[in-house]
PDB file of C-alpha atoms in Angstrom:
ATOM      1  CA  UNK A1232     -33.362  36.265  -2.658  1.00 46.00           C
ATOM      2  CA  UNK A1233     -30.196  36.594  -3.039  1.00 53.00           C
ATOM      3  CA  UNK A1234     -28.557  38.870  -4.994  1.00 53.00           C
ATOM      4  CA  UNK A1235     -25.713  38.256  -8.365  1.00 58.00           C
ATOM      5  CA  UNK A1236     -22.664  36.340  -7.114  1.00 56.00           C
ATOM      6  CA  UNK A1237     -19.624  38.511  -5.916  1.00 53.00           C
ATOM      7  CA  UNK A1238     -16.600  38.275  -7.140  1.00 53.00           C
ATOM      8  CA  UNK A1239     -14.070  36.217  -5.670  1.00 50.00           C
ATOM      9  CA  UNK A1240      -9.955  36.210  -4.872  1.00 52.00           C
ATOM     10  CA  UNK A1241      -7.768  33.183  -5.798  1.00 55.00           C
ATOM     11  CA  UNK A1242      -4.146  33.171  -4.705  1.00 69.00           C
ATOM     12  CA  UNK A1243      -1.166  30.774  -4.844  1.00 79.00           C
ATOM     13  CA  UNK A1244       0.181  30.336  -1.329  1.00 88.00           C
ATOM     14  CA  UNK A1245       3.835  29.710  -0.907  1.00 91.00           C
ATOM     15  CA  UNK A1246       6.224  29.650   1.850  1.00 92.00           C
ATOM     16  CA  UNK A1247       9.840  29.922   1.973  1.00 95.00           C
ATOM     17  CA  UNK A1248      12.806  26.657   3.133  1.00 91.00           C
ATOM     18  CA  UNK A1249      15.821  27.926   5.302  1.00 93.00           C
ATOM     19  CA  UNK A1250      17.589  27.011   2.334  1.00 93.00           C
ATOM     20  CA  UNK A1251      15.711  30.488   0.690  1.00 94.00           C
ATOM     21  CA  UNK A1252      14.373  28.712  -1.904  1.00 94.00           C
ATOM     22  CA  UNK A1253      10.021  28.963  -1.863  1.00 95.00           C
ATOM     23  CA  UNK A1254       7.423  26.356  -2.700  1.00 96.00           C
ATOM     24  CA  UNK A1255       4.019  26.761  -3.780  1.00 96.00           C
ATOM     25  CA  UNK A1256       1.495  24.837  -1.904  1.00 95.00           C
ATOM     26  CA  UNK A1257      -1.411  22.923  -3.256  1.00 95.00           C
ATOM     27  CA  UNK A1258      -3.514  19.824  -1.201  1.00 95.00           C
ATOM     28  CA  UNK A1259      -4.628  16.011  -2.380  1.00 93.00           C
ATOM     29  CA  UNK A1260      -8.382  17.388  -0.946  1.00 93.00           C
ATOM     30  CA  UNK A1261     -10.817  19.478   1.337  1.00 93.00           C
ATOM     31  CA  UNK A1262      -9.672  17.455   4.223  1.00 94.00           C
ATOM     32  CA  UNK A1263      -5.948  18.090   4.043  1.00 94.00           C
ATOM     33  CA  UNK A1264      -6.411  21.664   2.957  1.00 93.00           C
ATOM     34  CA  UNK A1265      -8.635  22.618   5.911  1.00 93.00           C
ATOM     35  CA  UNK A1266      -6.169  20.420   8.120  1.00 94.00           C
ATOM     36  CA  UNK A1267      -3.875  23.227   6.813  1.00 94.00           C
ATOM     37  CA  UNK A1268      -6.159  26.546   6.909  1.00 94.00           C
ATOM     38  CA  UNK A1269      -9.858  25.736   7.985  1.00 94.00           C
ATOM     39  CA  UNK A1270     -11.050  28.425   6.625  1.00 92.00           C
ATOM     40  CA  UNK A1271      -9.412  28.454   3.609  1.00 90.00           C
ATOM     41  CA  UNK A1272     -12.183  27.588  -0.049  1.00 87.00           C
ATOM     42  CA  UNK A1273     -10.743  24.646  -2.454  1.00 88.00           C
ATOM     43  CA  UNK A1274     -10.053  25.690  -6.354  1.00 88.00           C
ATOM     44  CA  UNK A1275     -10.182  21.752  -8.127  1.00 90.00           C
ATOM     45  CA  UNK A1276      -6.947  22.605 -10.234  1.00 91.00           C
ATOM     46  CA  UNK A1277      -4.972  20.192 -12.517  1.00 90.00           C
ATOM     47  CA  UNK A1278      -1.485  17.804 -11.306  1.00 91.00           C
ATOM     48  CA  UNK A1279      -0.043  19.932 -14.755  1.00 93.00           C
ATOM     49  CA  UNK A1280      -1.605  23.214 -13.768  1.00 94.00           C
ATOM     50  CA  UNK A1281      -0.876  23.194 -10.586  1.00 94.00           C
ATOM     51  CA  UNK A1282       3.241  22.283 -11.428  1.00 95.00           C
ATOM     52  CA  UNK A1283       2.456  25.152 -13.825  1.00 95.00           C
ATOM     53  CA  UNK A1284       1.486  28.100 -11.438  1.00 94.00           C
ATOM     54  CA  UNK A1285       4.246  27.189  -9.284  1.00 95.00           C
ATOM     55  CA  UNK A1286       7.318  27.840 -12.848  1.00 95.00           C
ATOM     56  CA  UNK A1287       5.683  30.147 -13.490  1.00 94.00           C
ATOM     57  CA  UNK A1288       5.366  32.393  -9.417  1.00 93.00           C
ATOM     58  CA  UNK A1289       9.005  31.150  -9.385  1.00 94.00           C
ATOM     59  CA  UNK A1290       8.580  28.168  -6.528  1.00 96.00           C
ATOM     60  CA  UNK A1291      11.366  25.124  -6.358  1.00 96.00           C
ATOM     61  CA  UNK A1292       9.120  22.990  -5.879  1.00 96.00           C
ATOM     62  CA  UNK A1293       5.711  22.159  -5.217  1.00 96.00           C
ATOM     63  CA  UNK A1294       4.491  21.158  -2.029  1.00 96.00           C
ATOM     64  CA  UNK A1295       1.343  18.582  -1.330  1.00 95.00           C
ATOM     65  CA  UNK A1296      -0.124  18.400   1.206  1.00 95.00           C
ATOM     66  CA  UNK A1297       1.841  20.592   3.698  1.00 94.00           C
ATOM     67  CA  UNK A1298       0.153  19.764   7.320  1.00 93.00           C
ATOM     68  CA  UNK A1299      -0.603  15.801   6.181  1.00 92.00           C
ATOM     69  CA  UNK A1300      -0.586  13.494   6.830  1.00 92.00           C
ATOM     70  CA  UNK A1301       1.922  12.675   4.606  1.00 94.00           C
ATOM     71  CA  UNK A1302       3.766  16.077   2.835  1.00 94.00           C
ATOM     72  CA  UNK A1303       5.883  15.535  -0.235  1.00 94.00           C
ATOM     73  CA  UNK A1304       7.528  17.399  -2.450  1.00 95.00           C
ATOM     74  CA  UNK A1305       8.315  17.698  -6.118  1.00 95.00           C
ATOM     75  CA  UNK A1306      11.153  18.776  -7.289  1.00 94.00           C
ATOM     76  CA  UNK A1307      12.855  19.770 -10.537  1.00 86.00           C
ATOM     77  CA  UNK A1308      13.066  17.949 -12.583  1.00 90.00           C
ATOM     78  CA  UNK A1309       9.931  16.594 -11.341  1.00 95.00           C
ATOM     79  CA  UNK A1310       8.820  19.592 -11.692  1.00 95.00           C
ATOM     80  CA  UNK A1311       9.284  20.781 -14.925  1.00 95.00           C
ATOM     81  CA  UNK A1312       8.089  16.753 -16.064  1.00 95.00           C
ATOM     82  CA  UNK A1313       4.433  17.300 -14.196  1.00 94.00           C
ATOM     83  CA  UNK A1314       4.362  20.820 -15.421  1.00 95.00           C
ATOM     84  CA  UNK A1315       4.223  19.698 -19.116  1.00 94.00           C
ATOM     85  CA  UNK A1316       1.838  17.483 -18.471  1.00 91.00           C
ATOM     86  CA  UNK A1317       3.534  14.104 -18.830  1.00 93.00           C
ATOM     87  CA  UNK A1318       1.968  10.787 -16.722  1.00 91.00           C
ATOM     88  CA  UNK A1319       5.752   9.535 -14.110  1.00 90.00           C
ATOM     89  CA  UNK A1320       5.391   5.946 -14.990  1.00 92.00           C
ATOM     90  CA  UNK A1321       7.669   2.464 -14.550  1.00 94.00           C
ATOM     91  CA  UNK A1322      10.868   2.262 -16.791  1.00 93.00           C
ATOM     92  CA  UNK A1323      13.649  -0.160 -16.523  1.00 93.00           C
ATOM     93  CA  UNK A1324      15.752   0.529 -13.281  1.00 92.00           C
ATOM     94  CA  UNK A1325      13.366   3.041 -11.534  1.00 94.00           C
ATOM     95  CA  UNK A1326      10.640   5.967 -13.155  1.00 93.00           C
ATOM     96  CA  UNK A1327      10.492   8.154 -16.527  1.00 93.00           C
ATOM     97  CA  UNK A1328       8.333  11.082 -17.351  1.00 92.00           C
ATOM     98  CA  UNK A1329       6.028  10.350 -20.633  1.00 92.00           C
ATOM     99  CA  UNK A1330       4.306  12.720 -22.547  1.00 92.00           C
ATOM    100  CA  UNK A1331       0.733  11.459 -21.787  1.00 85.00           C
ATOM    101  CA  UNK A1332      -2.015  10.371 -24.400  1.00 83.00           C
ATOM    102  CA  UNK A1333      -4.695  12.756 -26.521  1.00 81.00           C
ATOM    103  CA  UNK A1334      -7.422  13.527 -24.104  1.00 75.00           C
ATOM    104  CA  UNK A1335      -5.136  12.260 -20.882  1.00 70.00           C
ATOM    105  CA  UNK A1336      -5.498  14.819 -17.798  1.00 68.00           C
ATOM    106  CA  UNK A1337      -2.219  14.611 -15.296  1.00 60.00           C
TER     107      UNK A1337
END
């Protein structure tokens, strides 16, 4: 018989670039997380929550899958659109951030 669950501590990990800006790390899957750090334990969050956490930590970017296979940085103003829960949609000549419909999780 096991005792009560022990409290766990969740932390956000950030990196500082050569230019001094920081990025909060995020991962698209358990595989990309454990490629970066085998002992890491995943905590699922929405993209909007990850972006809001990056902003709350004062980060300039959200860095997705830092260990690959395809690292990707979300910078301002895209980080702000993502943090607001908006969706990136095709628009004339490119893309635009559009507010999500009620009930849609970004």
